[in-house]
PDB file of C-alpha atoms in Angstrom:
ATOM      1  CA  UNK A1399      -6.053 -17.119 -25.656  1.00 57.00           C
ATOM      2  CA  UNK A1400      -4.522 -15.270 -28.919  1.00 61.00           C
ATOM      3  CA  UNK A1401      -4.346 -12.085 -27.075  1.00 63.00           C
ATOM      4  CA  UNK A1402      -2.058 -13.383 -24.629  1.00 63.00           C
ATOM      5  CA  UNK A1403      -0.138 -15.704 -26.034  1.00 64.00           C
ATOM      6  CA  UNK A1404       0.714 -13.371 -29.176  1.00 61.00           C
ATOM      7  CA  UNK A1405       1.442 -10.239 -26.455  1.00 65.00           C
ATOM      8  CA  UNK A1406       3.070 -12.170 -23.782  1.00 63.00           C
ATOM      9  CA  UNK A1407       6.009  -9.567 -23.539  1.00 76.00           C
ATOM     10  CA  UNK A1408       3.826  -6.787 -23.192  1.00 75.00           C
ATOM     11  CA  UNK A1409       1.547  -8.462 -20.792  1.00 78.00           C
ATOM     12  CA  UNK A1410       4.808  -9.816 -18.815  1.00 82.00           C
ATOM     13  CA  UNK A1411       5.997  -6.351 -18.839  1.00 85.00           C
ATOM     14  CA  UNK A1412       2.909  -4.694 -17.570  1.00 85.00           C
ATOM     15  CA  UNK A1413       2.542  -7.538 -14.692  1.00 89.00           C
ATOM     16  CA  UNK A1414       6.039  -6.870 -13.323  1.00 91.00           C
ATOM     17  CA  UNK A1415       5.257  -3.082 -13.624  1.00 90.00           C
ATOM     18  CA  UNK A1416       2.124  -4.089 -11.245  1.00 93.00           C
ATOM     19  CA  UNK A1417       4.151  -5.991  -9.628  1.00 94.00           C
ATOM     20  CA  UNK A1418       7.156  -3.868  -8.519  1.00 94.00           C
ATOM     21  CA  UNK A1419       4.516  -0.720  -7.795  1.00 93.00           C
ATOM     22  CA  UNK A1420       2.880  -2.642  -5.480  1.00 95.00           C
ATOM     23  CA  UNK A1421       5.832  -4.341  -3.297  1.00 96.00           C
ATOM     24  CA  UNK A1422       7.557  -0.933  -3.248  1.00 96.00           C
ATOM     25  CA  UNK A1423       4.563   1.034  -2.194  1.00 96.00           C
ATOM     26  CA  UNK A1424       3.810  -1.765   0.003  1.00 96.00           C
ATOM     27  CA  UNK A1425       7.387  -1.663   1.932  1.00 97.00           C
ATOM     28  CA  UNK A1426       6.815   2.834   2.030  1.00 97.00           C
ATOM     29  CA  UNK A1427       3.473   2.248   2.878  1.00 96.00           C
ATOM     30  CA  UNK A1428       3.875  -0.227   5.979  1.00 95.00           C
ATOM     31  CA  UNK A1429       7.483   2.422   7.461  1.00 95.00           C
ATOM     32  CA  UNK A1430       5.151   5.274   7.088  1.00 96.00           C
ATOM     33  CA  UNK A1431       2.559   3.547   8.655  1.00 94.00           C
ATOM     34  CA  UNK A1432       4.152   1.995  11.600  1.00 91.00           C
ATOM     35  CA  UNK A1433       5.899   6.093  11.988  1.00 92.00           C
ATOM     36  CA  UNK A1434       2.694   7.527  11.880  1.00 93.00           C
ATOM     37  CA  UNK A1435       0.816   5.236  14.560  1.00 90.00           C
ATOM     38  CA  UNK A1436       3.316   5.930  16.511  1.00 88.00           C
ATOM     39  CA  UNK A1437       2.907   9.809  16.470  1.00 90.00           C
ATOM     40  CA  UNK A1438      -0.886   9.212  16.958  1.00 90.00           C
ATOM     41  CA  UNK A1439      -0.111   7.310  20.608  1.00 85.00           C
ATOM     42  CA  UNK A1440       3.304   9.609  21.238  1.00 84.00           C
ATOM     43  CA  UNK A1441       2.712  11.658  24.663  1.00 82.00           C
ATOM     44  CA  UNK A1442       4.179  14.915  22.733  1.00 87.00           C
ATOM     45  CA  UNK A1443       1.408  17.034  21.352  1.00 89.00           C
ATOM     46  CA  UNK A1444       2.671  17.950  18.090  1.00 92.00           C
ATOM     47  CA  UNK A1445       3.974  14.491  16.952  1.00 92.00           C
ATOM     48  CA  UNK A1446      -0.041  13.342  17.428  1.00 92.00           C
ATOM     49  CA  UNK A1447      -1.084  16.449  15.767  1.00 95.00           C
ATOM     50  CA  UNK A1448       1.118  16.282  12.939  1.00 96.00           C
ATOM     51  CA  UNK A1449       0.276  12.309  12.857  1.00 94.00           C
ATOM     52  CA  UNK A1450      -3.537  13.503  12.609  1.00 94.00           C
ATOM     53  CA  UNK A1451      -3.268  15.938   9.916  1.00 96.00           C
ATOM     54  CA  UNK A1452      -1.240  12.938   7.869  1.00 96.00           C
ATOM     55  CA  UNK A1453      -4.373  10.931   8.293  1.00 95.00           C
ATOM     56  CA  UNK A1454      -6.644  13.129   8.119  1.00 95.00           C
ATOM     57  CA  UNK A1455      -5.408  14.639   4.613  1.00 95.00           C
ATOM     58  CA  UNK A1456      -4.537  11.704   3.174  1.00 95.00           C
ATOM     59  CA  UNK A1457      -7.669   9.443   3.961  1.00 93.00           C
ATOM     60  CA  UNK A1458     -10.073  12.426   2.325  1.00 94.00           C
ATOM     61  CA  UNK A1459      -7.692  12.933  -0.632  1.00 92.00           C
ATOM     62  CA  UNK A1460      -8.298  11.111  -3.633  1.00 94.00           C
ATOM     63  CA  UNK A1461      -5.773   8.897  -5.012  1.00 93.00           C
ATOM     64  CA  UNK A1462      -5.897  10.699  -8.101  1.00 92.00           C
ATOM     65  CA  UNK A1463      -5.479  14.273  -7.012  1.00 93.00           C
ATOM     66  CA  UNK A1464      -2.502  12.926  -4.773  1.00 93.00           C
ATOM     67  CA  UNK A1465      -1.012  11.489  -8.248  1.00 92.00           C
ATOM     68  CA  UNK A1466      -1.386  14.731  -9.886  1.00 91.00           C
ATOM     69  CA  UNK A1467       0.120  16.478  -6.694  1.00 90.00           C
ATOM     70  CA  UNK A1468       3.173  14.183  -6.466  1.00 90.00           C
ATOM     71  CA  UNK A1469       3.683  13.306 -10.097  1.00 86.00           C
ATOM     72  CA  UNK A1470       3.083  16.934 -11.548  1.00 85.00           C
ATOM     73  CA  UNK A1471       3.927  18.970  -8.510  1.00 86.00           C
ATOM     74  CA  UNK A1472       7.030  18.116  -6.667  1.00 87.00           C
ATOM     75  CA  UNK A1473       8.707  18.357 -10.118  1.00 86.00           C
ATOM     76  CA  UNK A1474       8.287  22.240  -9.536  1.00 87.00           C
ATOM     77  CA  UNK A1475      10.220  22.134  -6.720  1.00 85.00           C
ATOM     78  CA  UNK A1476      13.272  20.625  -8.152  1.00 83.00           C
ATOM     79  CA  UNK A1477      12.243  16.995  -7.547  1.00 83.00           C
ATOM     80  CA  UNK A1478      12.990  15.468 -10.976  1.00 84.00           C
ATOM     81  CA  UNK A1479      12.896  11.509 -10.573  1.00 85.00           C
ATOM     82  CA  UNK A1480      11.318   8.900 -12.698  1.00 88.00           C
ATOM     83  CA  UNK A1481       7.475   8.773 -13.163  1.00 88.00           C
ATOM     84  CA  UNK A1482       7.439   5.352 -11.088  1.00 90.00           C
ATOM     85  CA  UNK A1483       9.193   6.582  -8.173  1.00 92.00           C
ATOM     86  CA  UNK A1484       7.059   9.446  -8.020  1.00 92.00           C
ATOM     87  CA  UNK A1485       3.878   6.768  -7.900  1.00 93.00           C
ATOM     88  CA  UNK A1486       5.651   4.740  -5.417  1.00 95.00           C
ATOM     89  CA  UNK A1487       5.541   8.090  -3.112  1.00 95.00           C
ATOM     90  CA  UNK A1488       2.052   8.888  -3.955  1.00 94.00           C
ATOM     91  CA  UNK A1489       0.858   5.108  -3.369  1.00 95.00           C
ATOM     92  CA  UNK A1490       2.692   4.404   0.015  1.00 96.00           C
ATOM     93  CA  UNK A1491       1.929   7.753   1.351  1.00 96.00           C
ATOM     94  CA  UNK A1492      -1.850   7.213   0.697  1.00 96.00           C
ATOM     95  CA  UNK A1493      -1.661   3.875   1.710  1.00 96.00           C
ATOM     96  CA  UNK A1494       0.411   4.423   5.229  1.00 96.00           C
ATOM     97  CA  UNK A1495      -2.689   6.379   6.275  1.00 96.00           C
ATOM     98  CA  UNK A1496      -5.173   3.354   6.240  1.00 96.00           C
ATOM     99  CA  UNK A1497      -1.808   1.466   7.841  1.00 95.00           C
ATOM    100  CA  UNK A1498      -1.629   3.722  10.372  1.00 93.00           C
ATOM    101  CA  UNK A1499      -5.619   3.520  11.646  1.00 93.00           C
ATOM    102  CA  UNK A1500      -5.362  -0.293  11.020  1.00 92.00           C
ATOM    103  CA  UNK A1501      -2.402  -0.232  13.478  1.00 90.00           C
ATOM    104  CA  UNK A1502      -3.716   1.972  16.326  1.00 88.00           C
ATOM    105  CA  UNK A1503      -6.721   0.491  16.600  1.00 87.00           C
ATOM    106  CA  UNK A1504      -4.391  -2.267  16.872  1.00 85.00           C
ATOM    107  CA  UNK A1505      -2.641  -0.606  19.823  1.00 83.00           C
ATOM    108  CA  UNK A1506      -5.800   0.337  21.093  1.00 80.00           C
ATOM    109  CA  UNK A1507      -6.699  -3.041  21.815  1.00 78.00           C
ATOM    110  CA  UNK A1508      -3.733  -3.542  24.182  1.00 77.00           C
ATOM    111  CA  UNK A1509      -4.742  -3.120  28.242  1.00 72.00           C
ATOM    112  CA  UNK A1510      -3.654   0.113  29.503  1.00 72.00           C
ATOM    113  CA  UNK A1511      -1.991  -1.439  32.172  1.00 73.00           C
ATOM    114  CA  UNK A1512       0.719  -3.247  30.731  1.00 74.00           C
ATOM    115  CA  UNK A1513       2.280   0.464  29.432  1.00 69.00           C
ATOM    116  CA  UNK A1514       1.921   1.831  32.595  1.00 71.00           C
ATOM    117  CA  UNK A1515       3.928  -1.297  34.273  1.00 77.00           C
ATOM    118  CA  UNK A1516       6.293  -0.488  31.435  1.00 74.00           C
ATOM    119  CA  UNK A1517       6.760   3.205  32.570  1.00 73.00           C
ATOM    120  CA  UNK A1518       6.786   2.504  36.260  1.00 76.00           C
ATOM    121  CA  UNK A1519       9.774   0.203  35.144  1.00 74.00           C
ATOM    122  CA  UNK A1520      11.699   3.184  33.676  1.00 72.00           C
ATOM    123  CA  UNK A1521      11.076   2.290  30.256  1.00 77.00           C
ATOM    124  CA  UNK A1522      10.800   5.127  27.487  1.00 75.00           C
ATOM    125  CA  UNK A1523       8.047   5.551  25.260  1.00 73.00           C
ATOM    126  CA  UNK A1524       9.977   4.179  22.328  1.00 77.00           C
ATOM    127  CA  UNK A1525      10.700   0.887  24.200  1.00 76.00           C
ATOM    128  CA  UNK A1526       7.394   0.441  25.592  1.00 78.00           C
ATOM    129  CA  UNK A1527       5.954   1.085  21.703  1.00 77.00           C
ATOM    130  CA  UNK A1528       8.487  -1.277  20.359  1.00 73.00           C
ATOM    131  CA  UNK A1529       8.826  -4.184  22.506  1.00 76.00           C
ATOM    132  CA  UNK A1530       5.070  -4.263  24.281  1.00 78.00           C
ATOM    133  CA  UNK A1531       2.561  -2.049  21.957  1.00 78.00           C
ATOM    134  CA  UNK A1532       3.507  -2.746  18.434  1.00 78.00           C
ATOM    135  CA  UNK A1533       4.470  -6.197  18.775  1.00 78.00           C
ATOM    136  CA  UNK A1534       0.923  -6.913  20.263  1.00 79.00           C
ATOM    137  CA  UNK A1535      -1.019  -4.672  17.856  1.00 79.00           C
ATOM    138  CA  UNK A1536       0.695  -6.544  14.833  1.00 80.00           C
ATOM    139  CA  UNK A1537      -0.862  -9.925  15.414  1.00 79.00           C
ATOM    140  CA  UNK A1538      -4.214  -7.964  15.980  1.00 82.00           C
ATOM    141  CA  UNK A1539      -4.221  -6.293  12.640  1.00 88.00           C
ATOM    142  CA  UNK A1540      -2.680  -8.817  10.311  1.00 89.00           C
ATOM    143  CA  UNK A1541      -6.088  -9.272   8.266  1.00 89.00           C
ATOM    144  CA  UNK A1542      -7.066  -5.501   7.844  1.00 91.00           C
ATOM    145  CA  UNK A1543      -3.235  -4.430   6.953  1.00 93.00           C
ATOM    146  CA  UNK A1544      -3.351  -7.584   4.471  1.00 93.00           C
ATOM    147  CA  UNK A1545      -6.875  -6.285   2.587  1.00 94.00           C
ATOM    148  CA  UNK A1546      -5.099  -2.786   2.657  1.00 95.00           C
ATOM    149  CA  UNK A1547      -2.212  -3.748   0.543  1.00 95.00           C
ATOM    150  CA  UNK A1548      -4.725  -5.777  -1.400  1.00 95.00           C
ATOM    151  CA  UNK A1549      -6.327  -2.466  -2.152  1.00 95.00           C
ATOM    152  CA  UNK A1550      -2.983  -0.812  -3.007  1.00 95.00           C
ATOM    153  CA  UNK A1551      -2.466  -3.300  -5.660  1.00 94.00           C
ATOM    154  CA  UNK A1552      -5.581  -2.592  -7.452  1.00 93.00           C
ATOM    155  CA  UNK A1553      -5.232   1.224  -6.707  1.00 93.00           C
ATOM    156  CA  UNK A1554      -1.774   0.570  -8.933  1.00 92.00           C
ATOM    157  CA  UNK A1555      -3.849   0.946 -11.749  1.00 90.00           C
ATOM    158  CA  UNK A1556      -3.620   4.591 -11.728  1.00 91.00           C
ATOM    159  CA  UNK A1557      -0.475   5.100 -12.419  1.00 88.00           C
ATOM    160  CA  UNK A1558      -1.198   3.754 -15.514  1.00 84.00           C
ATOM    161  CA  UNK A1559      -2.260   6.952 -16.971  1.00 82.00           C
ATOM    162  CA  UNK A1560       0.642   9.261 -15.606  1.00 83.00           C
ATOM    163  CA  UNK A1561       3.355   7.568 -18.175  1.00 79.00           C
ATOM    164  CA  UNK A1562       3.976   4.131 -15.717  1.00 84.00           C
ATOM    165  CA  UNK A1563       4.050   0.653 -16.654  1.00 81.00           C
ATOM    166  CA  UNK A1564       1.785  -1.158 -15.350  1.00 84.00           C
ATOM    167  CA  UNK A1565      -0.982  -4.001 -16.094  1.00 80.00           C
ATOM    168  CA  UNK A1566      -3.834  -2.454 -16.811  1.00 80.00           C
ATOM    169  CA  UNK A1567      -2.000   0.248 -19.387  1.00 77.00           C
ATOM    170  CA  UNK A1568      -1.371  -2.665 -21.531  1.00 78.00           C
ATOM    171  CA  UNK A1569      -5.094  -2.289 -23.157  1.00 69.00           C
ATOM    172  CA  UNK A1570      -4.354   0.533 -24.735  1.00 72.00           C
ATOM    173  CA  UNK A1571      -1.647  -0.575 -26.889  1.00 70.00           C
ATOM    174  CA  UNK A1572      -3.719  -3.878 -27.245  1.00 68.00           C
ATOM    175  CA  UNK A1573      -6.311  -2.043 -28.639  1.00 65.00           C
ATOM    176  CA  UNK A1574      -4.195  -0.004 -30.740  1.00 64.00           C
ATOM    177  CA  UNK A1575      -3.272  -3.404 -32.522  1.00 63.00           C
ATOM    178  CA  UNK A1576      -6.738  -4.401 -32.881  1.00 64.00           C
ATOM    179  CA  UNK A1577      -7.109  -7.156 -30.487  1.00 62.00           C
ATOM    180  CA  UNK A1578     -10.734  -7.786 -28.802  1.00 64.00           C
ATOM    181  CA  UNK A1579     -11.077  -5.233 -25.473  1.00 74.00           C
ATOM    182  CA  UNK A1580     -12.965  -7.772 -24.190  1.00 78.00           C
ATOM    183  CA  UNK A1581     -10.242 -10.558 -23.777  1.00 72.00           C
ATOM    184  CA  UNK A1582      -7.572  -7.922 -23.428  1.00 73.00           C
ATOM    185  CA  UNK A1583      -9.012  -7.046 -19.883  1.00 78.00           C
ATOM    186  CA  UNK A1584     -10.124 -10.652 -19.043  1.00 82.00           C
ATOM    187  CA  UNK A1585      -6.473 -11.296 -19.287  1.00 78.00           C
ATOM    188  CA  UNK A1586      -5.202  -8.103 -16.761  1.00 82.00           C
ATOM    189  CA  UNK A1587      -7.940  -9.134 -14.258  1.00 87.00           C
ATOM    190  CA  UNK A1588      -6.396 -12.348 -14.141  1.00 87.00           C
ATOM    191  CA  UNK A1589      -3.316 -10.842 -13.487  1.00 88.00           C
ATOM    192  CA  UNK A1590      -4.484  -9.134 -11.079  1.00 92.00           C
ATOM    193  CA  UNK A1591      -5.918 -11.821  -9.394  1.00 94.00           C
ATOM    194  CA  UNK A1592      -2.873 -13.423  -9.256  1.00 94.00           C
ATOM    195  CA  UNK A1593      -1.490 -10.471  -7.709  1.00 94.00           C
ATOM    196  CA  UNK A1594      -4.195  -9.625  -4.866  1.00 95.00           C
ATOM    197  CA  UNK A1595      -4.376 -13.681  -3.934  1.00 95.00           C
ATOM    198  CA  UNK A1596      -0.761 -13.918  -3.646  1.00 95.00           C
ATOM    199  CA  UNK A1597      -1.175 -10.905  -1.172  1.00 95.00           C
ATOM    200  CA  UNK A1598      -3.703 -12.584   0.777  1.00 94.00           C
ATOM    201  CA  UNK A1599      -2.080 -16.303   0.683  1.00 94.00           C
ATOM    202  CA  UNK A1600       0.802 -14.461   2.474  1.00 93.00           C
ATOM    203  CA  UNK A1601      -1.352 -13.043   5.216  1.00 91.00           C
ATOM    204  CA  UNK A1602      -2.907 -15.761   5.650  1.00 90.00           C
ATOM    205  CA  UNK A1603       0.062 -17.484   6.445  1.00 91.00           C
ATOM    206  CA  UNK A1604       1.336 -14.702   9.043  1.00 87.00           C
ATOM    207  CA  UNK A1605      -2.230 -15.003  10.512  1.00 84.00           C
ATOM    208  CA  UNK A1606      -1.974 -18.815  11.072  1.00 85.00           C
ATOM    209  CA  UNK A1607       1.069 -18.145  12.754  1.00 80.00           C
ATOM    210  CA  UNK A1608       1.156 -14.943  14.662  1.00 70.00           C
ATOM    211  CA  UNK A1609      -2.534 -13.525  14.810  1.00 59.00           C
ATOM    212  CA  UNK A1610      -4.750 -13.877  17.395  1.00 56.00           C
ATOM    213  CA  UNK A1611      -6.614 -16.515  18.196  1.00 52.00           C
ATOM    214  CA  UNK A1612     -10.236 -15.549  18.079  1.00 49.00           C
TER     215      UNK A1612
END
């Protein structure tokens, strides 16, 4: 109890690092997401084909070859913003990929009839997607979008070792002061688990409200 009780700054620190990664990411991650599901259903060609090469790329990419990309890279093309921006970018854009699939299966899952009464009505694609598609797709993928933001929290932990505050960076200066590794990570899983069942308490509400009934 020592460790965290005589490091409570630094552990309070690291948590809201975790913290603010995570609900930032999480916001870029779903906007990306919902943009990119709808280029994969779009009737123009090259929207769907530049929505499948987003996918694609990003879903075979690992998350740490996209950090050194964003964090290391864009900087050499003027980019110059703070370290935790730059993980925000590389953690929502990774992330909006897995939001994307979640949601078109989503779509999927809607009868192809009800957009074609919504084009014989006059409507555009962008109404039918907003007002009959997404809406109906949402409640279906509540619980996969939920365990994918669950994931992005824990995937956080990256960004630990490109300069960012987060939880799980705190060992190292924990060990530096000579405090037992053991406890030290007992005490950032916790947080963690704070973290990842706050995420889930959350969809579980939207699910008991809007999901569908199975």
């Amino acid at each position: 109890m020592d460790v965290l009780t005589d490091n409570w700054s630094l552990y309070g620190e690291g948590f809201l690092g975790t913290v603010e990664l995570t609900v930032y990411s999480s916001l870029l991650a779903l906007a990306l997401g919902f943009v990119m599901a709808a280029f994969r259903v779009a009737p123009v060609g090259s929207l769907r084909a530049f929505g499948t090469a987003w996918v694609t790329v990003l879903r075979n990419t690992p998350l740490t070859l996209l950090f050194f990309a964003v964090l290391l890279g864009l900087p050499r093309f003027g980019f110059v913003l703070p370290f935790t921006v730059f993980a925000v970018i590389a953690l929502g854009c990774y992330t909006s990929a897995f939001i994307c699939e979640a949601l078109r299966s989503g779509i999927n899952t809607v009868p192809t009839g009800q957009g074609e009464a919504a084009r014989s009505l006059g409507m555009t694609f962008t109404q039918t997607l907003g007002t009959i598609l997404l809406p109906q797709a949402f409640r279906a993928v509540i619980p996969p979008v939920g365990s994918t933001l669950i994931a992005l929290a824990k995937n956080s932990a990256i960004a630990g070792a490109f300069s960012v505050t987060e939880l799980l960076g705190t060992y190292r200066t924990l060990n530096e002061l000579g405090h037992s590794i053991i406890w030290s990570f007992i005490w950032i899983a916790v947080g963690y688990l704070i973290i990842t069942l706050t995420i889930s308490a959350l969809f579980h509400v939207l699910e008991q409200r809007w999901g569908v009934a199975r």
